[in-house]
Short mmCIF file of C-alpha atoms and ligand atoms in Angstrom, two decimals:
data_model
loop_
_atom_site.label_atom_id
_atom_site.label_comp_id
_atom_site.label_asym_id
_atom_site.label_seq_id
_atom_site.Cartn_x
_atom_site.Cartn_y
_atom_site.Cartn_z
CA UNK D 1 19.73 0.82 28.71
CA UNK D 2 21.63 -1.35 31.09
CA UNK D 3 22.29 -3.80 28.28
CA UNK D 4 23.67 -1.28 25.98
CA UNK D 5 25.85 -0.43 28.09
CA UNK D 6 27.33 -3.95 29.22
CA UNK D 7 27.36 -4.66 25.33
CA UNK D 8 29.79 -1.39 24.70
CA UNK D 9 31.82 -2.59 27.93
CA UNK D 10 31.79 -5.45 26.70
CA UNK D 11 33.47 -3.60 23.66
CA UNK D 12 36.12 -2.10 25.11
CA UNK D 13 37.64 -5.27 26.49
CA UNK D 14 36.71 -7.32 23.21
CA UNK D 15 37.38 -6.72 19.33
CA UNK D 16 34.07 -4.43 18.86
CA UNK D 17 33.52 -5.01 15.28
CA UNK D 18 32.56 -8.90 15.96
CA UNK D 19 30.06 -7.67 18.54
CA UNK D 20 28.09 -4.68 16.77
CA UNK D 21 26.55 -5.86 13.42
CA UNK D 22 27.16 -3.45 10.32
CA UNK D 23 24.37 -1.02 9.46
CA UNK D 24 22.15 -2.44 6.62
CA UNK D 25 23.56 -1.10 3.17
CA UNK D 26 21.27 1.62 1.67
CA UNK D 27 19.72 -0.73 -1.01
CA UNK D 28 18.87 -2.68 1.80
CA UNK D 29 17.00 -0.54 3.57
CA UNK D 30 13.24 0.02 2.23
CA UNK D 31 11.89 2.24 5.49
CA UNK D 32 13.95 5.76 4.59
CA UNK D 33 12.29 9.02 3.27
CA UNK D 34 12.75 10.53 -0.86
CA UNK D 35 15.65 13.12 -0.89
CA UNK D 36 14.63 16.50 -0.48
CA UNK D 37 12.11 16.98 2.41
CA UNK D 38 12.28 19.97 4.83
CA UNK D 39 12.07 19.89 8.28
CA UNK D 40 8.65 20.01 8.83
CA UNK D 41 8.13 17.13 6.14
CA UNK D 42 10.86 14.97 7.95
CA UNK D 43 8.91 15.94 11.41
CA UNK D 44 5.47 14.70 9.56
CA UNK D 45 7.59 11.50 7.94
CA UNK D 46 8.40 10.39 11.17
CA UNK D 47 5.06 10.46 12.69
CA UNK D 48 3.51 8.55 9.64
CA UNK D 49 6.66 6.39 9.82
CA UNK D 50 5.76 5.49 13.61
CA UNK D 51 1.88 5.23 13.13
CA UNK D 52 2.52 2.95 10.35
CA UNK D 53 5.13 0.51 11.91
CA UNK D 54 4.90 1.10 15.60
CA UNK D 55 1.55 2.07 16.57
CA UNK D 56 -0.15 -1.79 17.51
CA UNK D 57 -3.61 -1.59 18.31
CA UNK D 58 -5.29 -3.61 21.22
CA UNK D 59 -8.80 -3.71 22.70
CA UNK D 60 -8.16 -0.78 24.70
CA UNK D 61 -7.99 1.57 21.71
CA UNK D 62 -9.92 0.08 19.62
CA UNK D 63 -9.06 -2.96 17.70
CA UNK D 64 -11.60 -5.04 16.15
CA UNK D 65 -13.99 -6.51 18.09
CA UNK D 66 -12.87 -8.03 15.03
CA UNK D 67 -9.85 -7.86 13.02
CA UNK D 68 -6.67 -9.17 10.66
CA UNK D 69 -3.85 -8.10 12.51
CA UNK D 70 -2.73 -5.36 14.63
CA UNK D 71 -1.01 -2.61 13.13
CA UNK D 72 0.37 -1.78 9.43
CA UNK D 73 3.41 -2.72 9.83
CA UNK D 74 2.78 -6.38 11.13
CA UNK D 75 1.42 -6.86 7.63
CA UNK D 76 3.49 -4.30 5.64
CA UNK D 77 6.82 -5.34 7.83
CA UNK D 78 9.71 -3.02 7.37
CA UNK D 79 7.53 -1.80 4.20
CA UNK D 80 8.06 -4.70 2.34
CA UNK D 81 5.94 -7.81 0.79
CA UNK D 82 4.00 -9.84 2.85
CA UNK D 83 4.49 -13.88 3.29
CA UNK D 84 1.87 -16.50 3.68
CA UNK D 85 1.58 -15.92 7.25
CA UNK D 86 -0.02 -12.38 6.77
CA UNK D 87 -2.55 -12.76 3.60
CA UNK D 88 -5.92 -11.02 3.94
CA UNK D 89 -9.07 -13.31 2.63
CA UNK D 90 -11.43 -11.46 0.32
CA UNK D 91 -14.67 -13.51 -0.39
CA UNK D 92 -17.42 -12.94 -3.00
CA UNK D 93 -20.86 -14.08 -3.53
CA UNK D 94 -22.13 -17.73 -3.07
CA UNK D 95 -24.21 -17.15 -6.16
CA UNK D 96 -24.61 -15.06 -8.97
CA UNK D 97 -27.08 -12.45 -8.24
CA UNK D 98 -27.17 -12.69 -4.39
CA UNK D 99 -25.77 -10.03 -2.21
CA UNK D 100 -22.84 -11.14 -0.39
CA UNK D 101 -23.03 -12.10 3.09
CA UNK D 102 -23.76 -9.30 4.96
CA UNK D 103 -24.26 -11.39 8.43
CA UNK D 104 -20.05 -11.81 8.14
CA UNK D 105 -20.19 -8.00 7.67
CA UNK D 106 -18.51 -7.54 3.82
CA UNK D 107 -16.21 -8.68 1.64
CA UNK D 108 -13.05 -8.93 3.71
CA UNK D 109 -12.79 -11.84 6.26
CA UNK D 110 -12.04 -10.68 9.32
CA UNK D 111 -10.47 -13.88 11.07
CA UNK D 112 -9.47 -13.49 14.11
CA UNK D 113 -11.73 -11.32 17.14
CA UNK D 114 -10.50 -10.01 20.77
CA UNK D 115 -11.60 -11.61 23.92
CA UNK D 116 -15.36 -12.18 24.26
CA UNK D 117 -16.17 -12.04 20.21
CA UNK D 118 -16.15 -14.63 17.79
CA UNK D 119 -13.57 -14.96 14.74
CA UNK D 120 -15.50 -14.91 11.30
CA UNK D 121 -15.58 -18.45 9.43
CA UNK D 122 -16.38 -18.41 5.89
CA UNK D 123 -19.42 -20.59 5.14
CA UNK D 124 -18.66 -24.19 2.93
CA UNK D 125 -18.65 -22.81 -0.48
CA UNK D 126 -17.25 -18.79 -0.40
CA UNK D 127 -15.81 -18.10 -3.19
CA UNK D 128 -12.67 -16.07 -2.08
CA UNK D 129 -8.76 -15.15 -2.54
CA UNK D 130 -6.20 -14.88 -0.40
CA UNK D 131 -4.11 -11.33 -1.35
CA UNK D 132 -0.49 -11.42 -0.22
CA UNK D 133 0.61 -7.47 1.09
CA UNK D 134 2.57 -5.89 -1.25
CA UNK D 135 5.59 -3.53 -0.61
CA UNK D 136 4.36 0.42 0.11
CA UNK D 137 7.62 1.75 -1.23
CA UNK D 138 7.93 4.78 -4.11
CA UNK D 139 3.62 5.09 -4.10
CA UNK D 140 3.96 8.86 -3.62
CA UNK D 141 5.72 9.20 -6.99
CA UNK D 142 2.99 7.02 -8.56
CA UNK D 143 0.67 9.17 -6.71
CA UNK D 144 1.73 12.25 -8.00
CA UNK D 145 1.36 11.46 -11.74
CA UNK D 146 -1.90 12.61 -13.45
CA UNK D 147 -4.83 10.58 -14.69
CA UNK D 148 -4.20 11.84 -17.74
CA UNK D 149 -0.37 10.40 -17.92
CA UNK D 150 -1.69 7.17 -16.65
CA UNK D 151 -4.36 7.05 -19.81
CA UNK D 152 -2.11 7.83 -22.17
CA UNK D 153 -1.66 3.90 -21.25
CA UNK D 154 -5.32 2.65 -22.02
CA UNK D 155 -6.26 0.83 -25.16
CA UNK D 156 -9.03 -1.20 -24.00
CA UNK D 157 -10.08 -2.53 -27.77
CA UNK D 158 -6.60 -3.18 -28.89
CA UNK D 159 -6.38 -0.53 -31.38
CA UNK D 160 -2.99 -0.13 -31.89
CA UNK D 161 -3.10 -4.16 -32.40
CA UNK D 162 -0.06 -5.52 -30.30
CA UNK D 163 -2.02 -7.61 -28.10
CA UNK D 164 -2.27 -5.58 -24.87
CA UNK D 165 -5.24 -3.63 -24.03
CA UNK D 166 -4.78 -1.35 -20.79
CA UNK D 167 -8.19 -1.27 -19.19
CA UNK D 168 -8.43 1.29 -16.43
CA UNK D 169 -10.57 0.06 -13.78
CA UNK D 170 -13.08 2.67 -12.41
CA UNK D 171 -14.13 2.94 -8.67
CA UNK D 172 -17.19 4.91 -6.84
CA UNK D 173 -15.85 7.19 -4.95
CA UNK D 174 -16.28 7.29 -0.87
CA UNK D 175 -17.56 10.07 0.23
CA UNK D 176 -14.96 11.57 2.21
CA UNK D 177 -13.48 11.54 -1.38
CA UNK D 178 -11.50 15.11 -2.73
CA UNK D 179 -10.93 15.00 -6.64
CA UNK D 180 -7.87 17.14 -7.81
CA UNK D 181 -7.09 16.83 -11.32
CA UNK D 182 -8.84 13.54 -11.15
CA UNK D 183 -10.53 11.62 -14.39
CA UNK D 184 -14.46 10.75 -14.01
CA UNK D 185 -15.99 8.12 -16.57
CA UNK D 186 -19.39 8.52 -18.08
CA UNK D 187 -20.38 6.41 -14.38
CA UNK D 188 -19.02 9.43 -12.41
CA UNK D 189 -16.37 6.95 -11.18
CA UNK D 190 -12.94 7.81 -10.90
CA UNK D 191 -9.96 5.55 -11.58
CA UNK D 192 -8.54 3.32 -9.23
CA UNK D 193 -4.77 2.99 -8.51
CA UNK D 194 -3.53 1.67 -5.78
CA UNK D 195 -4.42 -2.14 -3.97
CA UNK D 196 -4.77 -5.30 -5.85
CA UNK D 197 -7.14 -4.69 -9.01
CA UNK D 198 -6.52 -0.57 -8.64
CA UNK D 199 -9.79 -0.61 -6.16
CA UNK D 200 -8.73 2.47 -4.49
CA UNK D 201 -8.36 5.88 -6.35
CA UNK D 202 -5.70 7.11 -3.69
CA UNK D 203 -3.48 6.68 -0.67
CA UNK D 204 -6.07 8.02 1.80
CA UNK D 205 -8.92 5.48 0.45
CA UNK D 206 -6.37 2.78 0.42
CA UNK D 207 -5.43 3.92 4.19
CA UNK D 208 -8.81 4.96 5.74
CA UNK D 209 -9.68 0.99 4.86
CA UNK D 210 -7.17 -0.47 5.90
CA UNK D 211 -8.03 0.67 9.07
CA UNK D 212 -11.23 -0.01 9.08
CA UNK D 213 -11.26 -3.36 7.58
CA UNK D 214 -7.96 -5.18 8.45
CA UNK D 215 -8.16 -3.35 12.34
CA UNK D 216 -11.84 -2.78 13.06
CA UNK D 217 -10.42 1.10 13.95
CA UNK D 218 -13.30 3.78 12.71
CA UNK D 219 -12.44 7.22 11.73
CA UNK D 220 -14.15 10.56 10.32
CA UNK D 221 -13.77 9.28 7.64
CA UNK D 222 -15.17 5.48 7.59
CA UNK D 223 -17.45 5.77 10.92
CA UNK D 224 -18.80 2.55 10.74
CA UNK D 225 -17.65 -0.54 12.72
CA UNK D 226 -17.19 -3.41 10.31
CA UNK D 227 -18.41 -5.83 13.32
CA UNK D 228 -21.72 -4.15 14.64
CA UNK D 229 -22.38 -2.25 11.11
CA UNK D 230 -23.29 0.73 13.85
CA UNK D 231 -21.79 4.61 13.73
CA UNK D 232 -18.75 4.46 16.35
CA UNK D 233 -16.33 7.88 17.65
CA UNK D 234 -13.31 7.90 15.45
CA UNK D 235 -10.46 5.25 16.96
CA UNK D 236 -7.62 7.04 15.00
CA UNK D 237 -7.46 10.67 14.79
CA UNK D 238 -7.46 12.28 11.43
CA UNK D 239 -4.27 14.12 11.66
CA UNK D 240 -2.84 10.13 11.96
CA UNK D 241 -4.48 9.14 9.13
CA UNK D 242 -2.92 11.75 6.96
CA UNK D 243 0.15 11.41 8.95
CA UNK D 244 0.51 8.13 7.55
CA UNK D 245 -0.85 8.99 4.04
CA UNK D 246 2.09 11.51 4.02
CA UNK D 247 4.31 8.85 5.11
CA UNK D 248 2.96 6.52 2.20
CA UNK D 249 3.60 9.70 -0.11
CA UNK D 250 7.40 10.37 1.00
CA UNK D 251 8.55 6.90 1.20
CA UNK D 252 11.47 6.20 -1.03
CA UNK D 253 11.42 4.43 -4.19
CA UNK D 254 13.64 0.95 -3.61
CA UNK D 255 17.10 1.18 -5.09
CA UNK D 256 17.69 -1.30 -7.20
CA UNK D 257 20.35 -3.86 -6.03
CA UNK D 258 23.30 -5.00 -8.53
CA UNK D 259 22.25 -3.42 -11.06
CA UNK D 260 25.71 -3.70 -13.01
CA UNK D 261 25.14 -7.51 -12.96
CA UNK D 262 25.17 -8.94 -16.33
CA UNK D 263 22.59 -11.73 -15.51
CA UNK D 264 20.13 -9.00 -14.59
CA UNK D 265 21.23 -6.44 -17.54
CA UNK D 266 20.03 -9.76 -19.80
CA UNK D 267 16.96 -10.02 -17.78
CA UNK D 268 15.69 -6.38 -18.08
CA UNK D 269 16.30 -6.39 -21.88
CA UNK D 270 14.59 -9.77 -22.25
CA UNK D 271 11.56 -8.01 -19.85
CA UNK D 272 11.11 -5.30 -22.69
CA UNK D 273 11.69 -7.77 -25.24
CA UNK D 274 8.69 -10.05 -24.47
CA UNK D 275 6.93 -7.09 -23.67
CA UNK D 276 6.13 -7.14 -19.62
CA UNK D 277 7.13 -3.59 -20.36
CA UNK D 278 3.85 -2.88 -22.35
CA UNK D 279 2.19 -2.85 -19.15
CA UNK D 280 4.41 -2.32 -16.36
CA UNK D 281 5.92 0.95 -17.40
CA UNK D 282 9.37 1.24 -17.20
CA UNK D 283 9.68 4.79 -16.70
CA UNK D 284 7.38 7.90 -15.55
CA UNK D 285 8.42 11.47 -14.76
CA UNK D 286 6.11 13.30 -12.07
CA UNK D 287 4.76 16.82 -12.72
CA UNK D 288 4.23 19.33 -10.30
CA UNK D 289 3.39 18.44 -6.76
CA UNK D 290 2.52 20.22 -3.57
CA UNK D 291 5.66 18.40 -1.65
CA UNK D 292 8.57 20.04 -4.04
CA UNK D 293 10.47 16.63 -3.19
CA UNK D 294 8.18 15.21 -5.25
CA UNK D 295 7.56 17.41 -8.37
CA UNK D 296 9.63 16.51 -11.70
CA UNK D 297 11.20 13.20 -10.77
CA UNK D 298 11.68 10.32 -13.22
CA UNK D 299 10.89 7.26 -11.54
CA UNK D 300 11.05 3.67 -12.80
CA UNK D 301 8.49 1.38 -11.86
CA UNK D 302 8.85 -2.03 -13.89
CA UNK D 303 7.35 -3.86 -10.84
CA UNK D 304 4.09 -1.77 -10.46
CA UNK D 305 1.38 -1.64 -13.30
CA UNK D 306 -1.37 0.74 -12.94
CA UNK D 307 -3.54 0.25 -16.20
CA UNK D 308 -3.49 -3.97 -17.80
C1 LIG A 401 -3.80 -8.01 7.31
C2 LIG A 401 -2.67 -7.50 6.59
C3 LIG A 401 -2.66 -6.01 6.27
C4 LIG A 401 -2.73 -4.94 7.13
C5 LIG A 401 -2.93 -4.95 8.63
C6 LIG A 401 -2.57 -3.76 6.32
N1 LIG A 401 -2.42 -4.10 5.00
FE1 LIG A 401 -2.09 -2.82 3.48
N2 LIG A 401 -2.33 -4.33 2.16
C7 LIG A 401 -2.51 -5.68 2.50
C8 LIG A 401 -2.81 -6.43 1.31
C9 LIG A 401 -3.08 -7.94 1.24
C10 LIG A 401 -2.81 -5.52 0.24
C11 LIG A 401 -3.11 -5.82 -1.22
C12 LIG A 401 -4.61 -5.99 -1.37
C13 LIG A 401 -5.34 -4.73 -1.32
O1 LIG A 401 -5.43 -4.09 -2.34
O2 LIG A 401 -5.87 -4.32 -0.27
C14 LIG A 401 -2.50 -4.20 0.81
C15 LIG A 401 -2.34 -3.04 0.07
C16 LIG A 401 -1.91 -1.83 0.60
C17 LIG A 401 -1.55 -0.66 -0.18
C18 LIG A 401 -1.54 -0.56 -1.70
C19 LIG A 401 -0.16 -0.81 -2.26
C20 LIG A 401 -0.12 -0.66 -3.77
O3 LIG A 401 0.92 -1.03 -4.35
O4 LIG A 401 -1.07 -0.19 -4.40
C21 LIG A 401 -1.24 0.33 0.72
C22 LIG A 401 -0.81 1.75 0.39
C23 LIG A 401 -1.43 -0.22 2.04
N3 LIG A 401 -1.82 -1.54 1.94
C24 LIG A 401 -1.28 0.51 3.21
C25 LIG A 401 -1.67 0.02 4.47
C26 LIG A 401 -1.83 0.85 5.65
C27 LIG A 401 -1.60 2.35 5.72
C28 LIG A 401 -2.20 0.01 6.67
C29 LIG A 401 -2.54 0.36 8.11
C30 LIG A 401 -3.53 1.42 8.31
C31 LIG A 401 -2.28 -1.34 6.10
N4 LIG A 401 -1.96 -1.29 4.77
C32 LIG A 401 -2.60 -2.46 6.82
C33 LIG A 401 -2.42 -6.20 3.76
C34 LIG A 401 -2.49 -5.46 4.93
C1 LIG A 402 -1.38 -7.32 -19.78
C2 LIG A 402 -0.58 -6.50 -18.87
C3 LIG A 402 0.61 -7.18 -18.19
C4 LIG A 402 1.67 -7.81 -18.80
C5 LIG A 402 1.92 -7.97 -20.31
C6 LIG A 402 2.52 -8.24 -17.74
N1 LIG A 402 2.02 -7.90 -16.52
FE1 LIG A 402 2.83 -8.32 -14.70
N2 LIG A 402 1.23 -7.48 -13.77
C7 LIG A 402 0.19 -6.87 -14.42
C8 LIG A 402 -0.75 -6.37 -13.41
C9 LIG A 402 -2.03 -5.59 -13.70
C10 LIG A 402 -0.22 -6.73 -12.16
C11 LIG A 402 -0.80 -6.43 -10.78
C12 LIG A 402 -2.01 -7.24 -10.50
C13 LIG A 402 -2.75 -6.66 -9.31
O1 LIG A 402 -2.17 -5.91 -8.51
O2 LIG A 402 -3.93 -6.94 -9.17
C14 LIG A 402 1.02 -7.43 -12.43
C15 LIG A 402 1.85 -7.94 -11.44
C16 LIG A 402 3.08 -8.50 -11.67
C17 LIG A 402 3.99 -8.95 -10.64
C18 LIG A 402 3.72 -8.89 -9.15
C19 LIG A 402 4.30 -7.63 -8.60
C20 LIG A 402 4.19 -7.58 -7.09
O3 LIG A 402 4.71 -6.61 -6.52
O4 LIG A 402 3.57 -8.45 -6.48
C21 LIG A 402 5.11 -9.44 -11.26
C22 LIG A 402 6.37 -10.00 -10.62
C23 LIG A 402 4.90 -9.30 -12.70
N3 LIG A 402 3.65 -8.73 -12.91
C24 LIG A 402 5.80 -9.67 -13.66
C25 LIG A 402 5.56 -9.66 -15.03
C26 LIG A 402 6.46 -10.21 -16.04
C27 LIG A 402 7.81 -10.84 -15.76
C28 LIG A 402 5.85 -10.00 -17.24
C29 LIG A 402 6.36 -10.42 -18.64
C30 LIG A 402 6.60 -11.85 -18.78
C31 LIG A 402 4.58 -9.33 -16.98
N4 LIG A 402 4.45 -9.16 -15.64
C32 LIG A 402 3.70 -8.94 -17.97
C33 LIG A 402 0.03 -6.70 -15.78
C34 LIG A 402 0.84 -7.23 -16.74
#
């Protein structure tokens, strides 16, 4: 506080505008909320928005033993794409056939461990990838459309012959899973739609495992520890985990920047033209949903393919 107040002192004696920076224009700003939520969703918004970005787990409540990073946000920063710096590792099987390495508990590398516990190494030889965080912006408005919409997209023999097939990729379901409208396959899978490959079917899935694998924090709904592989009391509380999944659901859409540029007027035509557009959608128009802020809203979403 002292500071603040020595900087607006410091105000009145100097020219203030060379001292306080300008506030971010809005199309620079990805952490805001969709137009159109009451109160209470604001209230909820903001509690997401804090668990999400502010909430930095430690030893003390929780983290790891082992872990990726600390909190959402240290990956996710300011809701934005990663960098090189904060990639998660995802490793497969050493050979075809074998089950994969359940002693360095799963498929996601957890690389770095809190005092007392060893980081895991991935033997010579893991096949793996390294996934770079994408932005969590606009997901509720993907979130709201139907399976059914989303279909409408599939084509996975190329019938209608223009070289694009739109496979949906189908996920078991966790348990904790709650089908709405939701599409099964002849599996009893449902279709996944958020995460790199679609893996999860929604923003709670994608959420409850983040915690778990990228923080080592259990909940009701993913009990188990990724470290010990034992049954552990929750480490985040259930109304945070949907705190943050309504967070995910309410977060604004980016607005595009420049967007009466020519250079970029050529390059969306020439995206259609060469058809990126087959798969990433341009455009999508929500129907009903339970937050009204959500229901009947075209969105545009050339960046974010669901179905390829
Ligand atoms: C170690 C870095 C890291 C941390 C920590 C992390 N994420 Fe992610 N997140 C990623 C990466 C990498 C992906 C893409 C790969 C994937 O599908 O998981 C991703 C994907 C996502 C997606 C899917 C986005 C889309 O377009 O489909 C959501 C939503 C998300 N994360 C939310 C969260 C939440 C909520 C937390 C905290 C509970 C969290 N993440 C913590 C790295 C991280
Ligand atoms: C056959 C379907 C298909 C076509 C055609 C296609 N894409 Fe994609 N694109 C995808 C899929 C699927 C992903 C996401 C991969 C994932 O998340 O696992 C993606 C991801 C991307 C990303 C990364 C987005 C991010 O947030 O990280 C960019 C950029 C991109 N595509 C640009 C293009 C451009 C430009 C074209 C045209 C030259 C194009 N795509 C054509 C399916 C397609």
């Amino acid at each position: 506080m002292k500071k603040l107040i020595l900087i607006l002192l410091g105000c009145l004696a100097f020219a203030c505008e060379n001292i306080i920076p300008e506030p971010p224009a809005v199309d620079e700003i990805l952490d805001g909320p969709i137009d159109g939520l009451n109160s209470s969703e604001q209230a909820r918004f903001l509690a997401g928005d804090f668990a999400f970005n502010d909430e930095v787990f430690s030893s003390g409540t929780g983290l790891g033993p082992t872990f990726v990073a600390t909190s959402c946000g240290s990956c996710h920063a300011g809701d934005g794409k990663g960098h090189p710096f904060t990639t998660l590792t995802r490793f497969g099987q050493t050979a075809p056939n074998t089950p994969p390495n359940l002693l360095i508990g799963g498929p996601q590398l957890q690389n770095r461990a809190i005092p007392g516990y060893t980081p895991e190494i991935l033997p010579e030889g893991t096949p793996f990838m390294k996934l770079t965080p994408p932005a969590v912006t606009g997901l509720g408005l993907l979130s709201a459309l139907t399976d059914e919409q989303i279909l409408t997209n599939a084509d996975p023999y190329d019938l209608d012959g223009d070289g694009i097939s739109g496979v949906p990729n189908y996920v078991n379901p966790p348990a904790y899973f709650v089908p709405k409208w939701f599409h099964q396959d002849a599996n009893g899978r449902y279709m996944g739609r958020f995460g790199k490959k679609a893996a999860t079917i929604d923003l709670l899935q994608q959420t409850v495992s983040a915690y778990n694998q990228d923080m080592g924090i259990t909940s009701t709904f993913e009990p188990v520890d990724p470290f010990s592989g034992l049954e552990v009391d929750p480490e985040v509380s259930d109304q945070t985990v949907r705190d943050v999944v309504f967070y995910l659901r309410t977060l604004k859409a980016p607005i595009q920047r420049s967007q009466n540029d020519q250079q970029i007027i050529q390059g969306k035509t020439l995206f259609s033209q060469i058809q990126c557009g087959d798969c990433h959608t341009p455009e999508w128009t929500t129907p009903t949903s339970d937050i009204v802020a959500l229901s009947n809203k075209t969105f545009f979403s050339l960046y974010r393919p669901v179905v390829a």
